[in-house]
XYZ file of C-alpha atoms in Angstrom:
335
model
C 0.000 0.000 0.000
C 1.233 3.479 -0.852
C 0.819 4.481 2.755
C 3.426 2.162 3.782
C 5.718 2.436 0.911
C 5.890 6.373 1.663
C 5.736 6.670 5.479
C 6.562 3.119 6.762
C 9.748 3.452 7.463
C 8.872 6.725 9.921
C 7.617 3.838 12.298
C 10.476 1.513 11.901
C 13.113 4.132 12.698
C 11.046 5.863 15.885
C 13.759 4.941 18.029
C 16.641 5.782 15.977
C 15.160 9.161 16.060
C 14.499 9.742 19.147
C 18.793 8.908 19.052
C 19.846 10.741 16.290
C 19.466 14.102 15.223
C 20.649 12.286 11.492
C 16.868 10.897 10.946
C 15.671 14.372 11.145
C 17.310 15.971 9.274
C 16.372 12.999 6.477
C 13.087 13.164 6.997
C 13.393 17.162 6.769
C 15.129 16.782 3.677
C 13.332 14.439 1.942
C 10.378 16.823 2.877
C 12.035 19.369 1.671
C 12.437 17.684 -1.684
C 8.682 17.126 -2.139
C 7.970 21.025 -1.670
C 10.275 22.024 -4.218
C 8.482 20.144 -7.164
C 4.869 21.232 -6.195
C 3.445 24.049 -7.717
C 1.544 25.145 -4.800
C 4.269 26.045 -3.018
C 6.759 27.853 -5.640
C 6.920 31.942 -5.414
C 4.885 34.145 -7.531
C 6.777 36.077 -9.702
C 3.768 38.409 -9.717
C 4.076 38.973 -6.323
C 7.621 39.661 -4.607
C 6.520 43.072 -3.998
C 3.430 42.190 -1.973
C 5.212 44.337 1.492
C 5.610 47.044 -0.762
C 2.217 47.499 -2.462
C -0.612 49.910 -1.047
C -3.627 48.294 0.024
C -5.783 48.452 -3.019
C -2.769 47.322 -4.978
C -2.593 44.090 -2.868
C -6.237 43.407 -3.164
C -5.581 43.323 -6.912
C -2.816 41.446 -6.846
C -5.313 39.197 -4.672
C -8.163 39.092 -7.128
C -6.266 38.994 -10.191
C -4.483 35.193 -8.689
C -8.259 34.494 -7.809
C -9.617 34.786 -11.527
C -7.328 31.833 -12.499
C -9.163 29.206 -10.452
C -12.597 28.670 -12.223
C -10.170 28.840 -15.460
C -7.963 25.638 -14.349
C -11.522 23.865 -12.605
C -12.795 23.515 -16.518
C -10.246 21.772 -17.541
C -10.976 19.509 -15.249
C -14.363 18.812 -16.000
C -13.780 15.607 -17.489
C -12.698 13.772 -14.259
C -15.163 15.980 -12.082
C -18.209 14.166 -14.419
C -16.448 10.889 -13.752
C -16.537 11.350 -9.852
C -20.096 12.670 -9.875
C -20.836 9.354 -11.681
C -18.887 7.448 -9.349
C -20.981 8.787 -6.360
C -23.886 8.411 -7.865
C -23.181 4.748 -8.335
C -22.418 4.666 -4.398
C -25.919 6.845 -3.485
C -28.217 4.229 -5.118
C -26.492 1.764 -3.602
C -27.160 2.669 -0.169
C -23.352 4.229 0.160
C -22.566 7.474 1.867
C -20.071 10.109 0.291
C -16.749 10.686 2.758
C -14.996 13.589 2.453
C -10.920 13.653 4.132
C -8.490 16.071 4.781
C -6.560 18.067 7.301
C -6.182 21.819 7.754
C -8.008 23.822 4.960
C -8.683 20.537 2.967
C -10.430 19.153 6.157
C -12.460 22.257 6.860
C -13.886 22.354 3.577
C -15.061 18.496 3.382
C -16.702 19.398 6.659
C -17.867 22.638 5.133
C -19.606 20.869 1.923
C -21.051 18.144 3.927
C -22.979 19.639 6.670
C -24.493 21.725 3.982
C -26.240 19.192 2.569
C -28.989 18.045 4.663
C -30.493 21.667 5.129
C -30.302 22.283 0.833
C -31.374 18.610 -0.434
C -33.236 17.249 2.676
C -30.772 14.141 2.864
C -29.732 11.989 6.050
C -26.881 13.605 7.669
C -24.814 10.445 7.400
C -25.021 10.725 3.558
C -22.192 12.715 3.066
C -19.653 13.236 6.082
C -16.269 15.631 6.567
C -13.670 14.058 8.502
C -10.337 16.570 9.446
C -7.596 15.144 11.139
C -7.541 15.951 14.757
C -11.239 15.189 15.220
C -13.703 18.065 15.188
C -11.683 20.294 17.453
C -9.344 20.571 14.655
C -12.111 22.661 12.851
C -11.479 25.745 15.389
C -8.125 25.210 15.989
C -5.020 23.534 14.258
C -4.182 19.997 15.873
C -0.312 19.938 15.501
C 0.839 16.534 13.567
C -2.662 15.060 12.861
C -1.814 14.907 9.398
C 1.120 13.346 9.348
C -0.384 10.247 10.256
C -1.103 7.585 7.931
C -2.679 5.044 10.551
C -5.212 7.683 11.440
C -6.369 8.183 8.474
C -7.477 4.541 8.228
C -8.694 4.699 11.901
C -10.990 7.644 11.440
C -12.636 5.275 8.691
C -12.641 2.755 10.267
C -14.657 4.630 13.391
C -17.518 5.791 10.581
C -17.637 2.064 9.409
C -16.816 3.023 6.193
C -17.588 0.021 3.873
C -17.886 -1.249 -0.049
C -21.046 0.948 -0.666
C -19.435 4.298 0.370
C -16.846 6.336 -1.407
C -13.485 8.278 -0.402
C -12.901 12.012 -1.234
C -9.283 12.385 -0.492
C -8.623 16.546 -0.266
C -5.089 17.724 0.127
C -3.676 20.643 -1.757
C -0.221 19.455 -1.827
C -1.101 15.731 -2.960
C 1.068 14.306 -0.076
C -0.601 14.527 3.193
C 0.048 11.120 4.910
C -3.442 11.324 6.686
C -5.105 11.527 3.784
C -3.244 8.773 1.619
C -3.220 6.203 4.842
C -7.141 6.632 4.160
C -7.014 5.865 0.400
C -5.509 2.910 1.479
C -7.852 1.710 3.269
C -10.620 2.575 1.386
C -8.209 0.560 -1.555
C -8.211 -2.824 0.327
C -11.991 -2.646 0.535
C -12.116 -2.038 -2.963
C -14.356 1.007 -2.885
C -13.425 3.771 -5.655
C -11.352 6.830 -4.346
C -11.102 10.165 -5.725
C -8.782 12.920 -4.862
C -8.485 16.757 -4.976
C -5.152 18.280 -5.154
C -3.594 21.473 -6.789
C -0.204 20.005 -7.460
C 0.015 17.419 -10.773
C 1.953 13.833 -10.733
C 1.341 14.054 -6.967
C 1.615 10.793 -4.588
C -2.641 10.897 -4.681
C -3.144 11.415 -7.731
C -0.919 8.957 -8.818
C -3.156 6.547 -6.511
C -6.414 7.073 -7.096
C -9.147 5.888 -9.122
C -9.850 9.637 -10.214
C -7.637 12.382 -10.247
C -9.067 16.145 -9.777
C -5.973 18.514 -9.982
C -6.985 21.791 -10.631
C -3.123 23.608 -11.296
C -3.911 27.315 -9.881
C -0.243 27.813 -9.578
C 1.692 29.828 -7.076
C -0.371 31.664 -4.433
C -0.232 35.026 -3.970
C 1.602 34.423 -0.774
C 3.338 31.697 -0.566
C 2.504 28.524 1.401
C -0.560 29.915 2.041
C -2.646 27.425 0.112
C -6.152 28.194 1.856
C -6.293 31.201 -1.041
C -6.176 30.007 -4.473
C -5.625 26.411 -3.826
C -8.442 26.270 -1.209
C -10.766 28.479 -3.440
C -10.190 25.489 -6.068
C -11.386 22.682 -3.495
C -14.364 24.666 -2.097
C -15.251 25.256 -5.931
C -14.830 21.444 -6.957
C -16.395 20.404 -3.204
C -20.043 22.366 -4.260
C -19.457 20.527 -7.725
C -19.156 16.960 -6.411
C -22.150 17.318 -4.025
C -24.396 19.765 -5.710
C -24.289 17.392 -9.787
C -24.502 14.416 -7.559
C -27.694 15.737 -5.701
C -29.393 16.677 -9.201
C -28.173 13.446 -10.623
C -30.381 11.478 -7.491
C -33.244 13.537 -7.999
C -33.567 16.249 -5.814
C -34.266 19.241 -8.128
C -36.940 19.942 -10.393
C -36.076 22.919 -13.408
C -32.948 24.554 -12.044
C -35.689 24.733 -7.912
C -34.020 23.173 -4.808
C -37.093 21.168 -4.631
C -36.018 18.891 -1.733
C -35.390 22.137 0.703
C -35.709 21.054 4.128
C -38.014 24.043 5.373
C -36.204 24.308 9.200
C -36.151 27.718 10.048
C -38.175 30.710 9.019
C -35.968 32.063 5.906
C -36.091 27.907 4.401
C -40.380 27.668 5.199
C -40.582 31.050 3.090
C -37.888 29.849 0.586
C -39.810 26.582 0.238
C -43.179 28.558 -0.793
C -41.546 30.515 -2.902
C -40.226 27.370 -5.224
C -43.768 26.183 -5.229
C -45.079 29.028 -6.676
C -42.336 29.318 -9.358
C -42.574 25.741 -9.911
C -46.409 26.090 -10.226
C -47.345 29.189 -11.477
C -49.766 29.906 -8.422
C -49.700 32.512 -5.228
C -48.040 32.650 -2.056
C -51.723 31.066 -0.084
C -52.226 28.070 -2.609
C -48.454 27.014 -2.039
C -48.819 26.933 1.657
C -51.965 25.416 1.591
C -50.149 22.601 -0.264
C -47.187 22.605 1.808
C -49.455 22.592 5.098
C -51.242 19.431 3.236
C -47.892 17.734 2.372
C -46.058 18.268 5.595
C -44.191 20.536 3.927
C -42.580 18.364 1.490
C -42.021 20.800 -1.453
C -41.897 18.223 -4.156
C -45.393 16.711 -2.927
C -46.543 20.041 -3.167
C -45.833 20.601 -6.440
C -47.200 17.410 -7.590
C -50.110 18.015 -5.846
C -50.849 21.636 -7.329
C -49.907 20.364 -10.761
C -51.546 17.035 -11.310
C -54.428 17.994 -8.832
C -54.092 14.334 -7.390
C -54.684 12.845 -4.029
C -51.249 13.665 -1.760
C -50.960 10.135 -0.942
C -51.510 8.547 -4.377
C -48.671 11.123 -5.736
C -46.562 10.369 -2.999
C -45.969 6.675 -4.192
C -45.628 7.706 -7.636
C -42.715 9.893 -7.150
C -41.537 6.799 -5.022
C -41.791 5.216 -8.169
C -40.041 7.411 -10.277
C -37.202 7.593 -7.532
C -38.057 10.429 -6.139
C -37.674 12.800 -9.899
C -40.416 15.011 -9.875
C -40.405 15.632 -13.689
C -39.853 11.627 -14.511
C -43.382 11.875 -12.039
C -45.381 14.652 -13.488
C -44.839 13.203 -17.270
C -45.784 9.587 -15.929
C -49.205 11.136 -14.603
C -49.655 13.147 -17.619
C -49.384 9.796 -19.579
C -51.762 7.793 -17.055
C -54.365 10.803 -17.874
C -53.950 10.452 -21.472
């Protein structure tokens, strides 16, 4: 396994180490080594002025090294379909979508996936964020979490991650041991693994079944790879989830049909779809979300077919849940 081909030897030589200064600085040279080749972390010509510029010259400088991401995401739009594929395979299977990383990478799995149940009404166990260190990690930086292979695989193992689910490995650099002692276990259960990295011909990409490396280049200041590298991943993280969501079913048009109406702003935002999905005013939408439990896509169905709530309900059952795949099946039993 990669995992131990990489990092195995840090274990075997733990007490030569705590010996010899000499396995330091091999390990901090060999480290060392691995920087110099990634993009991520080279200096931006563009920028060696950065402690000389005024402010609004900065924030240039800032926005102009921003407008290259969405530029080096299309070109990656090839393996980004593949992966939305992939998890689709895994949702309609009963799998759950696992998102891994530590640091920035971590924070945005954790980001992506908490947003989901709120915007597509889905089981919060459908799609997880783990971050090394645990969930303390997501206030405050837990030194050395990453640089654990063996915890990577533990933290999966802890979620009982299993054939049905897939991996989302996240790391900017391509070379966080946390992340690739995951892929390897996610490897030996033979479940498909993806990653997201900024750096090409890394050690993940190399390893994984797909390979999303959007090349943004050097940041604006660098080794700071939560700006344009993290903008990437955040941008590619809302891809992932948001195609595989529409690709299950849970829009109708370009209307978040499967809101999950839990607070105020969400119960207004869910009348307002039914009315643009239906063409009618603000009272006949509640009255249909009132008779639906507030199930937006029942309410929909109800105001357009004009069919009992319960007979509808087991037709969009049967139509897995797509509300137009539904409304053109009634329109044919009418007919």
């Amino acid at each position: 396994m990669l995992a131990k081909k990489q990092f195995g030897n840090k274990d075997k030589h733990k007490t030569k180490k705590s010996k010899s200064q000499k396995y330091d600085s091999t390990e901090r040279d060999t480290l060392l080594a691995q920087l110099d080749i990634m993009v991520s972390e080279t200096r931006n010509p563009d920028t060696f002025d950065l402690d000389l510029v005024n402010t609004e010259q900065l924030l240039i400088k800032i926005n102009q090294a921003d407008a290259i991401v969405p530029v080096a995401i299309k070109s990656c739009i090839p393996q980004i379909g593949k992966a939305v594929d992939e998890i689709v395979k895994s949702f309609n299977k009963g799998g759950r979508l696992i998102y891994i990383g530590a640091g920035t990478s971590g924070r945005l799995g954790v980001l992506d996936a908490v947003e989901c149940p709120p915007t597509f009404s889905v089981s919060s166990e459908q799609v997880i964020g783990i971050i090394a260190g645990g969930s303390q990690a997501i206030y405050k930086a837990v030194e050395g979490a990453e640089d654990s292979a063996e915890l990577g695989k533990n933290d999966l193992i802890n979620i009982d991650y299993c054939e049905n689910d897939i991996l989302v490995g996240v790391a900017a650099s391509g070379r966080t041991p946390y992340v690739i002692g995951a892929i390897d276990y996610a490897k030996s259960l033979g479940t498909k693994t993806i990653s997201i990295s900024c750096n090409p011909s890394s050690q993940l990409a190399t390893y994984c079944d797909i390979n999303i490396c959007a090349v943004v280049g050097p940041e604006v200041l660098t080794g700071s790879t939560r700006m344009k590298s993290g903008t990437a991943q955040k941008l590619i993280l809302n891809m992932l989830s948001t195609a595989s969501m529409i690709r299950t079913g849970k829009i109708y048009e370009n209307l978040m049909v499967d809101v999950n109406a839990s607070n105020k702003k969400l119960y207004v935002r869910a009348i307002r779809i039914v009315m643009q999905a239906t063409h009618c005013d603000a009272h006949t939408a509640q009255v249909a979300l009132e008779q639906t439990h507030y199930n937006a896509k029942l309410a929909i169905l109800h105001i357009l077919t004009n069919e009992n709530v319960q007979d509808i309900q087991q037709k969009l059952l049967d139509n897995g849940g797509f509300l137009r795949k539904t409304l053109e099946s009634v329109k044919l039993a009418k007919a």
